Structures are given as structure tokens and as C-alpha cells.
XYZ file of C-alpha atoms in Angstrom:
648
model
C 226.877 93.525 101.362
C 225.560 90.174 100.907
C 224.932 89.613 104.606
C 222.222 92.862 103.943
C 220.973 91.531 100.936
C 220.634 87.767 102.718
C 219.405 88.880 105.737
C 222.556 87.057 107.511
C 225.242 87.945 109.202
C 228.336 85.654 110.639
C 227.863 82.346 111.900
C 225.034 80.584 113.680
C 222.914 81.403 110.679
C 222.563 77.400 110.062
C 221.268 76.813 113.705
C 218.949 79.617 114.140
C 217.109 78.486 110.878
C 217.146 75.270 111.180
C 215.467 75.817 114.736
C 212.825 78.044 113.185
C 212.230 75.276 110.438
C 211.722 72.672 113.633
C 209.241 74.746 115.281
C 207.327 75.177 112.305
C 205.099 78.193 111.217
C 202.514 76.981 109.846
C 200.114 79.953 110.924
C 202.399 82.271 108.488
C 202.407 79.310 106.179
C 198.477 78.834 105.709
C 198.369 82.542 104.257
C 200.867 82.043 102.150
C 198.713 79.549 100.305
C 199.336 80.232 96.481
C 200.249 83.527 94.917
C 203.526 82.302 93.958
C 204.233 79.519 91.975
C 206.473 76.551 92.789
C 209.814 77.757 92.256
C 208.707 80.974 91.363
C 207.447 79.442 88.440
C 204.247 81.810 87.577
C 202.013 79.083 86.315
C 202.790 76.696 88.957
C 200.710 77.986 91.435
C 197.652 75.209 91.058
C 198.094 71.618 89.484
C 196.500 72.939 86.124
C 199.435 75.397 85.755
C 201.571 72.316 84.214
C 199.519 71.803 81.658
C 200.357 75.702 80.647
C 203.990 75.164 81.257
C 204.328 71.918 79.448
C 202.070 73.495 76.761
C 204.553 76.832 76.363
C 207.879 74.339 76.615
C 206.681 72.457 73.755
C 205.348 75.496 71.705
C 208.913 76.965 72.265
C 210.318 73.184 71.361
C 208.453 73.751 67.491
C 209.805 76.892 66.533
C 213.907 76.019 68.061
C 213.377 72.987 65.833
C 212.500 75.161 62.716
C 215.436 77.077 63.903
C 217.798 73.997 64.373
C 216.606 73.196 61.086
C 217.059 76.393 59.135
C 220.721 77.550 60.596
C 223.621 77.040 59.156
C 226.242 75.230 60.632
C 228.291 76.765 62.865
C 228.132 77.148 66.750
C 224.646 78.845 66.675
C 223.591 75.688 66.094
C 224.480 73.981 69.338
C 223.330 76.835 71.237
C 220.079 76.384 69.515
C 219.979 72.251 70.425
C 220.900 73.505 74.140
C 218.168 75.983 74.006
C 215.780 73.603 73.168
C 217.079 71.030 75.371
C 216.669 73.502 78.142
C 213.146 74.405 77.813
C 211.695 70.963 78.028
C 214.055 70.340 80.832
C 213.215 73.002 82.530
C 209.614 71.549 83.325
C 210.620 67.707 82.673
C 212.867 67.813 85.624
C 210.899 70.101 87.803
C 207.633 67.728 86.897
C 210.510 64.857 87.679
C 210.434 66.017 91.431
C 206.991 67.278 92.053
C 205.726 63.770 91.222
C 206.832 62.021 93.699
C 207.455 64.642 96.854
C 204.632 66.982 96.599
C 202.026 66.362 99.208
C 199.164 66.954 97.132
C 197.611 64.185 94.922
C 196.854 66.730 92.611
C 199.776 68.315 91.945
C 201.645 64.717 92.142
C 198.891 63.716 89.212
C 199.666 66.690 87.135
C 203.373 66.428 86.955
C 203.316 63.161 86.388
C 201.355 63.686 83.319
C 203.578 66.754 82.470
C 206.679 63.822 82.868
C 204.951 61.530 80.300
C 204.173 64.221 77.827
C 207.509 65.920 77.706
C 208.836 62.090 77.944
C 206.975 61.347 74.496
C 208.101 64.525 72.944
C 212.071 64.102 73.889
C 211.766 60.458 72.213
C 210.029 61.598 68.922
C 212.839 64.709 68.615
C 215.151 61.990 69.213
C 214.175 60.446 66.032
C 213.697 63.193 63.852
C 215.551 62.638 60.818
C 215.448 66.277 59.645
C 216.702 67.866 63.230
C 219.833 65.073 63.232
C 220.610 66.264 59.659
C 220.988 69.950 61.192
C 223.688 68.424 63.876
C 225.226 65.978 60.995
C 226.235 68.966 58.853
C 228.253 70.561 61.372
C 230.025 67.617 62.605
C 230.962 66.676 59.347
C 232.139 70.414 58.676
C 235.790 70.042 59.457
C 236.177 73.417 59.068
C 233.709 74.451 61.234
C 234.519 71.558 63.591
C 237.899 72.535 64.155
C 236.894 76.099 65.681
C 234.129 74.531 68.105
C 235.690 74.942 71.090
C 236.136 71.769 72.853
C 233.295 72.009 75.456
C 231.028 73.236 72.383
C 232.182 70.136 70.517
C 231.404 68.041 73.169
C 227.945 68.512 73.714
C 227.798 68.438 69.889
C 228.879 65.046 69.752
C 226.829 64.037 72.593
C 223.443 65.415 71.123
C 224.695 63.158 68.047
C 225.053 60.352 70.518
C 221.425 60.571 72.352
C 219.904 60.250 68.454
C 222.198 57.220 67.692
C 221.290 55.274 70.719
C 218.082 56.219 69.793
C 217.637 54.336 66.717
C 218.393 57.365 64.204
C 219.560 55.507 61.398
C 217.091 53.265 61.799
C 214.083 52.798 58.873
C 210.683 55.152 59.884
C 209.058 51.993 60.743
C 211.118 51.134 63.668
C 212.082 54.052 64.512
C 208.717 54.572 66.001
C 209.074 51.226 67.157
C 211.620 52.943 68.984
C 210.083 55.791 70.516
C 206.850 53.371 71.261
C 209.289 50.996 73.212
C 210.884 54.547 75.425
C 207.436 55.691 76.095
C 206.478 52.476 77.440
C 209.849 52.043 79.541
C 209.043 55.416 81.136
C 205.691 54.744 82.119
C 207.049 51.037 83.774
C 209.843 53.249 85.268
C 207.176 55.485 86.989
C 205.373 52.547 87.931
C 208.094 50.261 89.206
C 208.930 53.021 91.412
C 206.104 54.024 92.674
C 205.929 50.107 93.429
C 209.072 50.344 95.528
C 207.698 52.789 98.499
C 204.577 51.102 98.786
C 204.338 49.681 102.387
C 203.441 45.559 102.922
C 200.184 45.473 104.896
C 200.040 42.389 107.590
C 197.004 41.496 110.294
C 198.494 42.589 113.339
C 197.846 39.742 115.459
C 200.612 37.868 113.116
C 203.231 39.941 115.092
C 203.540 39.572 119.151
C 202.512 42.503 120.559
C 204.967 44.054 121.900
C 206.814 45.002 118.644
C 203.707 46.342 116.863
C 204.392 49.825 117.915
C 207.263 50.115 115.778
C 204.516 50.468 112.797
C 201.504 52.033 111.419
C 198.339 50.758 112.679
C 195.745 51.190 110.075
C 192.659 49.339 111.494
C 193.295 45.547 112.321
C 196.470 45.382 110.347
C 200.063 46.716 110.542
C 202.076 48.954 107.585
C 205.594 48.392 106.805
C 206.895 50.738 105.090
C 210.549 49.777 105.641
C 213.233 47.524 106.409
C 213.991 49.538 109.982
C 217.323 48.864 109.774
C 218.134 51.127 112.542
C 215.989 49.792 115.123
C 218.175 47.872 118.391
C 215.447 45.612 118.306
C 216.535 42.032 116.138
C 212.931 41.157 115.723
C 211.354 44.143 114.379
C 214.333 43.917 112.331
C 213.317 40.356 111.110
C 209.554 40.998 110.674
C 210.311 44.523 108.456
C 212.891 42.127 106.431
C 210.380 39.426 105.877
C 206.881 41.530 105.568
C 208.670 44.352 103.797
C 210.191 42.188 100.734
C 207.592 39.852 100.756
C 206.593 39.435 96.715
C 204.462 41.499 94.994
C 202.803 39.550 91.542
C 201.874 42.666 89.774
C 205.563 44.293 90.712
C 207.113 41.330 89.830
C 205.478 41.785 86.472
C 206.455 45.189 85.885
C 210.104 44.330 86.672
C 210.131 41.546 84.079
C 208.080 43.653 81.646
C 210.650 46.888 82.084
C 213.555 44.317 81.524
C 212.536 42.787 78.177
C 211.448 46.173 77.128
C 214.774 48.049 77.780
C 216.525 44.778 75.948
C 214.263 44.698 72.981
C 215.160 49.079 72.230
C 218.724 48.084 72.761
C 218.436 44.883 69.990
C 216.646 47.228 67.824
C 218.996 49.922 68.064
C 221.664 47.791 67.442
C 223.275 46.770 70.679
C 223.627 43.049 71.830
C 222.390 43.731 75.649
C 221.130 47.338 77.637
C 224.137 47.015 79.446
C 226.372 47.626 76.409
C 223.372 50.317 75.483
C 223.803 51.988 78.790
C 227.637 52.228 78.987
C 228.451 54.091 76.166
C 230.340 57.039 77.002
C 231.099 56.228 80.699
C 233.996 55.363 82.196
C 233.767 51.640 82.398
C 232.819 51.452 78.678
C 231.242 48.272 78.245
C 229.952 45.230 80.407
C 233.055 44.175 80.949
C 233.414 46.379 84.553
C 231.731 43.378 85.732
C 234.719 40.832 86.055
C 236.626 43.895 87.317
C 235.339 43.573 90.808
C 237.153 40.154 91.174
C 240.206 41.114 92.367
C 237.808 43.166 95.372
C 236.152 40.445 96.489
C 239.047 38.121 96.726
C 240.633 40.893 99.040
C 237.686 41.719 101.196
C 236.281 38.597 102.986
C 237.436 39.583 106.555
C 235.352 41.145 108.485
C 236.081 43.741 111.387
C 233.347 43.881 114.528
C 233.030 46.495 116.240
C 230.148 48.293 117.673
C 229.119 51.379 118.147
C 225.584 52.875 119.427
C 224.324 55.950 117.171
C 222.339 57.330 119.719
C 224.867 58.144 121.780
C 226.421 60.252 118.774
C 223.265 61.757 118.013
C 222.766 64.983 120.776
C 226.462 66.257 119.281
C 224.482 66.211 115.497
C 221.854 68.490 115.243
C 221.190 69.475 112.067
C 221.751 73.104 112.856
C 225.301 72.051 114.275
C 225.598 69.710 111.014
C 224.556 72.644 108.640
C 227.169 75.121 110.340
C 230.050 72.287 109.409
C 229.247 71.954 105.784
C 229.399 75.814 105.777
C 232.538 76.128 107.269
C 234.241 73.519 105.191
C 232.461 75.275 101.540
C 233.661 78.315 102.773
C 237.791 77.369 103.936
C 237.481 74.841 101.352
C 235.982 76.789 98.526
C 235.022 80.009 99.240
C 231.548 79.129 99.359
C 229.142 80.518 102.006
C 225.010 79.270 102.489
C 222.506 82.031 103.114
C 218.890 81.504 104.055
C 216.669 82.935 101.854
C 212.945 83.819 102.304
C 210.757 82.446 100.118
C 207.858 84.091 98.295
C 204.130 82.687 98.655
C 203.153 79.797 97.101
C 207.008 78.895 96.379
C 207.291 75.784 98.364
C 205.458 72.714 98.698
C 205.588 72.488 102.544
C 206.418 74.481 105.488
C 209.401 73.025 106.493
C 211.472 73.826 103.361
C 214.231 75.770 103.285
C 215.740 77.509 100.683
C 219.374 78.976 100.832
C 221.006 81.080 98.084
C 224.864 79.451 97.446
C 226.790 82.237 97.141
C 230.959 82.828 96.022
C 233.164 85.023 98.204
C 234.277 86.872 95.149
C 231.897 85.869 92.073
C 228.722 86.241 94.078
C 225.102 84.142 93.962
C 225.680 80.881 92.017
C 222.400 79.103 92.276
C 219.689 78.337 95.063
C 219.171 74.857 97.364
C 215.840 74.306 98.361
C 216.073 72.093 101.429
C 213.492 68.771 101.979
C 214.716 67.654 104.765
C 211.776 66.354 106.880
C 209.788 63.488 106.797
C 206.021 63.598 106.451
C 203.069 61.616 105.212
C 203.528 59.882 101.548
C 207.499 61.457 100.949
C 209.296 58.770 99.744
C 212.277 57.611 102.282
C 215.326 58.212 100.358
C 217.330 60.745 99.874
C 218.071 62.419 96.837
C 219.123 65.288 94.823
C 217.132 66.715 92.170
C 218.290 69.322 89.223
C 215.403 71.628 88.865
C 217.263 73.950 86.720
C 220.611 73.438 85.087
C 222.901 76.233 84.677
C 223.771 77.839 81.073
C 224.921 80.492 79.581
C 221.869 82.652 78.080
C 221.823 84.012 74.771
C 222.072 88.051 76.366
C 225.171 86.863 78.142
C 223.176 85.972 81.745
C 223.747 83.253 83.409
C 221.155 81.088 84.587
C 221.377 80.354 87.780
C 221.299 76.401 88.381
C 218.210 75.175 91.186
C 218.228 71.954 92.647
C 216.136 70.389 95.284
C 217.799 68.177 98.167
C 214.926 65.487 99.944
C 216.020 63.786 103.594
C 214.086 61.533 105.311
C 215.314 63.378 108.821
C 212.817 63.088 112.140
C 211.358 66.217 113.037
C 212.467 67.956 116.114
C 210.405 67.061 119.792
C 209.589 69.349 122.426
C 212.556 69.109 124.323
C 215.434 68.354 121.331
C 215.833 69.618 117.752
C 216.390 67.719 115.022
C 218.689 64.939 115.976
C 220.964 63.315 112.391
C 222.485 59.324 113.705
C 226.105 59.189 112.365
C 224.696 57.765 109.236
C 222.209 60.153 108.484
C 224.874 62.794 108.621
C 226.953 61.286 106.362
C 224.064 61.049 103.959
C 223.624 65.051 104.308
C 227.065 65.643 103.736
C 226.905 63.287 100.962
C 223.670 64.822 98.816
C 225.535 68.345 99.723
C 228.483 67.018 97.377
C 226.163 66.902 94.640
C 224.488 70.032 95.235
C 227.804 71.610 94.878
C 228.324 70.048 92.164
C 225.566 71.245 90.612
C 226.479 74.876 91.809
C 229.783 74.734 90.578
C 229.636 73.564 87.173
C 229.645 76.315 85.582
C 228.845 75.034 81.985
C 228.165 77.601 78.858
C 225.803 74.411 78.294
C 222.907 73.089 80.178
C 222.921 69.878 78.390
C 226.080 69.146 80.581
C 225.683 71.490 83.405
C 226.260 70.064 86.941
C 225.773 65.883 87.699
C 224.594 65.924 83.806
C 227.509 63.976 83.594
C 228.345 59.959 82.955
C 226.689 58.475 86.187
C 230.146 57.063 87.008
C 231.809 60.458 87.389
C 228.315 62.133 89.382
C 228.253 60.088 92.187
C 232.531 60.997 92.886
C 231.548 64.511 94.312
C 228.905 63.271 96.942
C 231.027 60.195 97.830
C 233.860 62.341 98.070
C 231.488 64.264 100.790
C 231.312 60.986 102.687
C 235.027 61.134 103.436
C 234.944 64.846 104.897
C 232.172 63.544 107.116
C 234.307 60.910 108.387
C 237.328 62.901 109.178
C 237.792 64.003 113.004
C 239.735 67.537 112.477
C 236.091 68.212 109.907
C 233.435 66.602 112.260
C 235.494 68.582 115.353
C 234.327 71.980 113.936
C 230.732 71.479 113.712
C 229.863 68.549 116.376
C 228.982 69.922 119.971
C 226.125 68.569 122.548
C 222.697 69.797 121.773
C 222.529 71.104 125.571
C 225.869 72.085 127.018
C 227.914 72.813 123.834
C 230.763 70.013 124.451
C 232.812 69.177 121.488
C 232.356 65.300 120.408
C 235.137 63.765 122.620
C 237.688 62.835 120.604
C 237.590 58.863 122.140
C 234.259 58.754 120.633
C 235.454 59.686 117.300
C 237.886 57.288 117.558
C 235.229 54.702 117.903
C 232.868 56.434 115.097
C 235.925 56.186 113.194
C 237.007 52.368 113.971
C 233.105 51.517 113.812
C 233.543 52.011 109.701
C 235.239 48.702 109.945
C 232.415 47.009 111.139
C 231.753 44.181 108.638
C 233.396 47.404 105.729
C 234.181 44.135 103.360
C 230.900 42.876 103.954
C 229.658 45.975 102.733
C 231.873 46.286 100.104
C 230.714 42.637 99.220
C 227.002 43.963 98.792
C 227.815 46.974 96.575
C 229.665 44.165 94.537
C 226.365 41.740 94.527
C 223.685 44.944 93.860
C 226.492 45.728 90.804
C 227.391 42.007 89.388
C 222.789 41.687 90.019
C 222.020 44.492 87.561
C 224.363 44.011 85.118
C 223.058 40.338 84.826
C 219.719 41.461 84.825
C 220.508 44.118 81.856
C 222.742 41.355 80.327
C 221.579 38.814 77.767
C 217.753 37.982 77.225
C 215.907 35.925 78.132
C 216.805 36.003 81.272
C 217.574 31.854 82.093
C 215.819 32.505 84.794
C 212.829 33.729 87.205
C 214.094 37.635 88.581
C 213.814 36.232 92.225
C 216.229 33.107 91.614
C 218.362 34.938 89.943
C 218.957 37.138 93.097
C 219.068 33.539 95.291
C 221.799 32.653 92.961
C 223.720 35.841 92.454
C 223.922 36.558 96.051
C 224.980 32.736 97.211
C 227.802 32.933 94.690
C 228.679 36.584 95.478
C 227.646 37.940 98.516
C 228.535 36.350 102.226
C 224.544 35.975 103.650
C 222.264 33.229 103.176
C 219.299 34.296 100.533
C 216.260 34.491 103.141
C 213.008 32.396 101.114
C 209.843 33.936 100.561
C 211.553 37.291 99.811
C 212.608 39.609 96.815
C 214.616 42.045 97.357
C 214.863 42.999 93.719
C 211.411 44.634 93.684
C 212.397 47.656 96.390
C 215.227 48.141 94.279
C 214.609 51.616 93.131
C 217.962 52.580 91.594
C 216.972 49.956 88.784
C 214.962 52.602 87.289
C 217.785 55.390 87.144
C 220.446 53.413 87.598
C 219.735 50.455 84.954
C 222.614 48.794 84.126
C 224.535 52.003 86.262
C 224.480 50.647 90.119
C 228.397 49.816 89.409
C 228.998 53.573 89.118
C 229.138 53.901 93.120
C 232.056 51.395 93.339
C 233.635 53.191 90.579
C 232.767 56.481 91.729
C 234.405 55.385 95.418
C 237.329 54.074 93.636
C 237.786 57.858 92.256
C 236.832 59.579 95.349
C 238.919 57.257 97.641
C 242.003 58.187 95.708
C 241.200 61.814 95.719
C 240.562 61.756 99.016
C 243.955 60.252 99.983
C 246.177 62.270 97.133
C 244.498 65.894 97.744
C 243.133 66.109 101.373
C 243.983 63.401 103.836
C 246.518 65.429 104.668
C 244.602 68.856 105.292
C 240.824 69.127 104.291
C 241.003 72.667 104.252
C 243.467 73.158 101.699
C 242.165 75.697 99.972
C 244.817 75.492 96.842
C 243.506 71.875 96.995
C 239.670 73.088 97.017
C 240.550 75.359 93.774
C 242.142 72.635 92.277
C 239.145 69.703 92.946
C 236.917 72.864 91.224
C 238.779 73.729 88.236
C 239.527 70.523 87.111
C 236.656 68.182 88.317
C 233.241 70.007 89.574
C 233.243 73.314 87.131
C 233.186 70.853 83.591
C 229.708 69.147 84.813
C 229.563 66.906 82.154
C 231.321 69.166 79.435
C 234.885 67.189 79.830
C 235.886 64.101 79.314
C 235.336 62.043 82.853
C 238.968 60.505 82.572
C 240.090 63.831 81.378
C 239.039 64.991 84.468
C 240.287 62.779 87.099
C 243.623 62.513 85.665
C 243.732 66.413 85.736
C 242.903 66.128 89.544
C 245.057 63.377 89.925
C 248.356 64.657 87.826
C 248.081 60.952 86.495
C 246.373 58.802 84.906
C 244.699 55.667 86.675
C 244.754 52.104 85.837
C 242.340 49.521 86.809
C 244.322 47.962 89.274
C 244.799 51.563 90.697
C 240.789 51.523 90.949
C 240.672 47.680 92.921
C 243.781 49.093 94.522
C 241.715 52.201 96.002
C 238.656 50.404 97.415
C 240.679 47.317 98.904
C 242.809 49.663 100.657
C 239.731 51.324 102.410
C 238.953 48.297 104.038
C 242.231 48.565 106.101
C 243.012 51.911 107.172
C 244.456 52.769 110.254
C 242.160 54.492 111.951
C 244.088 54.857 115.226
C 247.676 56.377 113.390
C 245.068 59.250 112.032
C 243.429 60.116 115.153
C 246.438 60.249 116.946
C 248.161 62.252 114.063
C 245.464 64.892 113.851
């Protein structure tokens, strides 16, 4: 029984844990200092242990490239590519994670070495004339090409892709050009985004004193370590704007430096720009997407006020309450049920992490969520979802099991309330839970493809797809009751969550269209004809509604410019998908189950192992056009809200 073998049983699990995870244990969590290792990963249990780890991946790398090398072709060799993709990914991405959350320097220090050397190792294979030569011979096998099946072709082609857009054909000389100029771009990645958390320091006797609360006091001066966005108040608003995005030279310089690199290994490889590096093999193709958003913002420039306050919406969102929804939607939805799990010694990185086993009504565990939901000294706020083991098939016929990490930036519970999620901050769980399911549920023979290892157009579809549940009233009815006295969210107040999605929605659409039109430009022809920052002034005066405020830059917080270069368009085309999705498969019941099977066969269990077109038109019964994609996100600026609550 898997509620014996979970330790569960029924519902409530969600709240019960979730209240032991507020209370904290950290008596029962000092002695569990360190016999496991992170992730159950033996060596992992002290910062050294990635050296070992990164040392056995790339021992393991040597001989599956002797393999590669030495077998002919035929299918084995694919599984052998995968193999070895697998292994260094297997500590790349769990290094990938560590760096940045872990609250120890040391272990931060360690993976982020273990990144770098992996890193340097993926570039070089990338240019290794006598590995390609392996993959070359089967593709140009018709023979043996014609019995791959397709999602064994696929990955085929797109191991073949990674070494052409990594200069491949390309004499020796540049191509370690090459790998020199993707070593460096990963080490100005890690530091540009480091240089994005980093709070602004300011004397606090600049601010009036009754604001300075609101931040950290670290002697005589003041941290800001974020825009506070949510705060009521308009002036610690304006001083977090202004003191938050204030320039930085030496991130300024990194910026500029990561640009020009990332153009000069796209000229060298043979593209014109990064951006038309970049877009191969998504959906949008080429640069072009740019001009696409045209047609949006000449249909969104009203803008809808009206107000709501979160905190009034907060007691009926308590994370255990939040938690019991998304289970009870996996589970009508897709047969999918969350179990808490206990976790060994030594296997997580703080005390408040959860992990819970994701398990199928019928086919059983499918992979494990580890659960970083709480804020804490030097955690990054954002919130994100990491792969810290893709799914494959392995070569006795196991499958193993896919691991990912999910990281909040959620206030820890007081004395007298648990854990309390704003309407927004809901939505954001609901939305990192779409890609943990997606992760979960792609159920790929391959791990080069497994899960969100997809085109970064098609990845973000699932989560925003999330967004939509979490803004339906017969979905939010199930799970949203008062802290204290168990009353449903009444539904006039849902009405006004609902209607406060209007509130300035083109406006909003307007900035995901500036962020988009801003990166492509910035990945677009070099050199730039301008400085970073006045290209921002300029860019958002032509494109976006609010004045450019001086003596800032945004530009240098912007994080997603690391793994989203030349990609931030992806959400607007990922909405576009999931907005038509939405409307064709669930508006009118989000529990249809036939509809859940359908939204897993044909979109989340490919990963990345299908075609992304392939796959929305199989969801779809049709195949899109552009103007079905403007279309799509135009007509969410103007949906009647009222009609729906009154209808459901």
C-alpha cells in the first residue's frame, strides 16, 4: 500500500507537514549533521566530496567516449552519447543548484568549481572531432537511420546540433577559440548573477526614519536587497526602486563583457547575431519573433484599475491549504498523488526542506520533489525549479527516477499563523509545480530530453499553464479556507481576485513585450550603437508605457539574461500556448480527467523528445498560426471575468 510505504494516509497530509516544516526541528536536525550525502549522493556529504564526484563523472566521461568512438553505428550509439551526457549532468546540474542555495560558503565554493570544471569538459567534447565522427556515421547511415525510432532520432540529431553550434566544422585553431570563448561566458554568467542578488548598501540617515525598518540595518547604513514591490508603502517603494538599481561599474562591465563574448562565439561559429545562435530549434526560429509582438501592443494600451489588498486573501492561503489544492487537482486531473517522504541524514541542506515522493495511481513512484520553500540568510529571492536528475531509461531496463529541486522565497510561519502565500505568491507555487510535473512526467527513454530539457519556448507552457488553474474559482474553491475558522474564500472575493488580473493586465503585457524586444536587441547586432543603460532608456520610451527613471539600470538585476539570453520572449510565447490550451481543453472543466490524459500524452510525457509544434498541435487537434498566437494573449486582456464566476 503506498500510504504504508509513505507513511500517509488520505488527505491533510499537505497541512500536517507543512506545519511540522513551520515549527522547525532543528534539535532532530543538528544530529542529523552528515552521514548522508546531499541527495543521497554518497560523496556529497562534505564540500570535498565534489571534487570525488566530478572526478568519477569525468573518469566515466573517458572511457563512454572510447566507447562512442569504437561502436558501430546503430542505436547503441545514442544510448552511449545519452549515457555520457547523463553522468556529467548528473553532478553539473546538481553543482548548478548547490551553488547558489546552499547555506554554506563551502559547499557553495565547491560546486561552483565542480560547475566550471564539468563546464570546460562539456565544451571541449563539444569539439571533438573524433566523437562527432561517431554520431556523423550513423546519421548518414540511411539504413540505419530509417529504423531509429523517432524519439531515438531526435536526440541524435540534436547531439549533432549542440557540436554544430559549437563550432565543429570549424579549423583546430578556432575551435579552441571556441571552447576558450564558452568557458569564459560561463564564468561571466556565474558572475553576472551572482551580481544580480547583491543588495545596494546606503547611509541610513539618507532615508527618513520612519521607513528604515523596512531594511537591513548593518551598522550606520541600510541593505536593499530588493525592489519591495509588495510593500503598501509608495516610498519604500521609491527608495528600493532607486537604491536597488542604482549602477554598479564593475556589473556594468560584466554585462557588456558577457554580450560581446556570446556575439563573438556566434560570428565564429558562423551565425550573424546570438540571437539567430540561440533560436535554432525553437519555436520562433529566428529573430524575427521580435516584430511579432506588434500586433500585441497595438491591442493592449488600455488599462483596467482595480484594486485589490493581498492581505486580506492571505489567512485563506496557507501553504498547507495551498499544498492540499495542487494535490487534489494532480490527483482528479492526473492521477497523481504527493507523499512526504523522510529524508535520510545529511540529505538536505536545511531543516526546512521537504521532500515528497510523486507517485502514479496505477504506475507507481515517478520521481522525488525536494521542497525550498523558505527564505533564509544569503538564498537568492526567486523562485525556481532545478533538474537534479533527469529521467532515462537505464541500460538493465530501470528507470531512473527524475529529482528536481523547487526554491520559494515564502515567509516563515509566526507564533500565532503558519505560513501565509499573498495571491501572487500562490500563483508562483502553482506555477514552479507545473514544471515539476513536467519534469515527473516526461517519461523520456533519453535524459538528454527528459522533462523541461526542451526548447525554452515549449518549458515555460506547463508552469504558465499552472498559472491559469490558480486563477480559476471552482480550483482555488477546493483548497482555500481561513487559517482559523475553516471558511471557504467567499466567492465575492474571488470575484475581485479574479477582476483584480485586469489591473493595468496590458500594462503588464506591455513589459513582457519591452524585457523581450530589450534582449533580443541586446543579443542582436554588435556593437551595440549604444551604452547598455541607454539602450534600456530608449527601448522602454518607445515600447513600454512608464517614464525611464535616471540614475537607474534595470538591466543589471536582470538575471534571466544569463539563462534566458536571447530566450526572455519564450514566456509570451509560452502564454500564447498555454492561454489557448487553457481555453480549448479546460475552461470548461479543470478536472477533466480525459483532458488531463490527453495534456500528458501528447505534451508533458515527450520532454524534449518531440517536436514542440508537433506537440501543441497534437494537444490542440490543429495547428496554430501566428495570428492565432497574438490572437491568444490579446484576448486575455479582456475576459469576462464576471460571465465565469457567475457560470461556475
Amino acid at each position: 500500500m503506498l500510504s504504508e510505504k509513505y507513511g500517509i494516509g488520505g488527505m491533510g497530509w499537505e497541512r500536517r507537514v507543512w506545519t511540522e516544516v513551520e515549527k522547525g526541528n532543528r534539535d532532530v536536525f543538528a544530529l542529523c549533521c552528515a552521514l548522508q550525502g546531499l541527495f543521497g549522493v554518497p560523496e556529497l556529504n562534505c564540500p570535498e566530496g565534489f571534487q570525488e564526484a566530478q572526478d568519477k563523472a569525468l573518469q566515466e566521461s573517458e572511457q563512454l567516449v572510447q566507447k562512442a568512438c569504437s561502436t558501430p553505428p546503430g542505436p547503441e550509439t545514442v544510448m552511449i552519447f545519452d549515457q555520457l551526457s547523463d553522468g556529467l549532468c548528473r553532478v553539473a546540474d546538481l553543482a548548478d543548484f548547490v551553488k547558489i542555495a546552499h547555506p554554506d560558503f563551502a559547499f557553495r565554493e565547491a560546486a561552483e568549481e565542480a560547475c566550471r570544471n564539468i563546464g570546460t569538459v562539456v565544451e571541449k567534447l563539444n569539439t571533438d572531432v573524433e566523437l562527432c565522427q561517431s554520431l556523423r556515421r550513423l546519421l548518414a547511415d540511411e539504413i540505419v537511420v530509417r529504423s531509429l525510432d523517432p524519439e531515438t532520432r531526435r536526440v541524435a540529431e540534436l547531439f549533432m546540433f549542440d557540436f554544430e553550434i559549437s563550432g565543429i566544422h570549424l579549423d583546430e585553431e578556432k575551435r579552441k577559440k571556441a571552447v576558450n570563448l564558452n568557458v569564459r561566458i560561463l564564468d561571466l554568467c556565474n558572475e553576472f548573477l551572482t551580481g544580480t542578488h547583491l543588495p545596494n548598501k546606503i547611509d541610513k540617515h539618507v532615508l527618513p526614519e520612519h521607513i528604515r525598518y523596512n531594511f537591513t540595518a548593518e551598522g550606520n547604513y541600510l541593505q536593499v536587497a530588493g525592489l519591495h514591490a509588495d510593500c503598501p508603502d509608495d516610498l519604500v517603494r521609491e527608495a528600493a526602486y532607486k537604491i536597488f538599481l542604482y549602477p554598479n561599474a564593475e556589473q556594468l562591465s560584466r554585462l557588456e563583457e558577457l554580450l560581446a563574448s556570446r556575439n563573438s562565439l556566434a560570428q565564429l561559429v558562423g551565425y550573424d547575431t546570438f540571437s539567430h545562435r540561440a533560436l535554432q530549434g525553437t519555436m520562433a526560429r529566428n529573430p524575427g519573433i521580435r516584430h511579432v509582438w506588434k500586433d500585441i501592443l497595438r491591442n493592449s494600451m488600455h488599462c483596467v484599475k482595480y484594486n485589490i489588498d493581498p492581505g486580506l486573501y492571505c489567512p485563506f492561503f496557507s501553504l498547507g491549504a495551498c499544498m492540499e489544492g495542487l494535490n487534489s487537482l494532480f490527483s482528479q486531473l492526473l492521477g497523481i498523488s504527493l507523499y512526504a517522504e523522510q529524508t535520510q541524514r545529511g540529505e538536505v541542506w536545511s531543516e526546512d526542506v521537504r521532500k515528497l515522493a510523486v507517485v502514479h495511481e496505477t504506475e507507481g513512484l515517478l520521481g522525488y520533489i525536494y521542497c525550498d520553500f523558505f527564505q533564509r540568510p544569503d538564498k537568492p529571492h526567486q523562485d525556481c525549479h532545478f533538474t537534479v536528475r533527469g529521467g532515462r531509461l537505464r541500460e538493465n531496463g530501470e528507470y531512473q527516477l527524475p529529482v528536481v529541486v523547487l526554491m520559494l522565497s515564502l515567509p516563515h510561519s509566526t507564533r500565532g499563523a503558519p505560513t501565509l502565500l499573498s495571491p501572487g505568491m500562490m500563483e508562483n507555487l502553482f506555477h514552479e509545480m507545473g514544471h515539476a510535473m513536467h519534469s515527473m512526467l516526461g517519461r523520456t527513454r533519453y535524459q538528454h530530453v527528459t522533462g523541461t530539457r526542451c526548447p525554452t519556448d515549449f518549458a515555460e507552457v506547463p508552469s504558465i499553464l499552472m498559472e491559469y488553474f490558480a486563477n480559476d474559482y471552482r480550483v482555488v474553491n477546493q483548497f482555500a479556507r481561513h487559517y482559523k475558522t475553516g471558511q471557504p474564500l467567499p466567492k465575492n472575493m474571488v470575484s475581485r481576485l479574479c477582476e483584480s488580473k485586469k489591473v493595468c493586465a496590458a500594462a503588464d503585457m506591455q513589459l513582457q513585450v519591452f524585457y523581450a524586444v530589450l534582449d533580443q536587441i541586446y543579443h542582436g547586432k554588435h556593437p551595440l550603437r549604444k551604452s547598455t543603460t541607454e539602450i534600456l532608456k530608449e527601448t522602454q520610451e518607445k515600447v513600454y508605457g512608464l517614464p525611464y527613471v535616471p540614475n537607474t539600470a534595470w538591466q543589471l538585476r536582470f538575471s534571466h539574461l544569463v539563462g534566458y539570453g536571447a530566450k526572455y520572449y519564450s514566456y509570451l510565447m509560452s502564454r500564447a500556448v498555454a492561454s489557448m490550451v487553457w481555453k480549448q481543453c479546460f475552461a470548461q472543466d479543470p478536472f477533466d480527467r480525459a483532458m488531463g490524459e490527453r495534456y500528458r500524452r501528447e505534451m508533458l510525457a515527450h520532454g524534449g523528445g518531440k517536436e514542440p509544434m508537433l506537440m501543441v498541435q497534437g494537444m490542440l487537434q490543429k495547428s496554430p498560426s501566428v495570428e492565432d498566437f497574438v490572437d491568444a494573449l490579446v484576448s486575455d486582456l479582456d475576459q469576462d471575468f464576471e460571465t465565469f464566476i457567475t457560470d461556475s
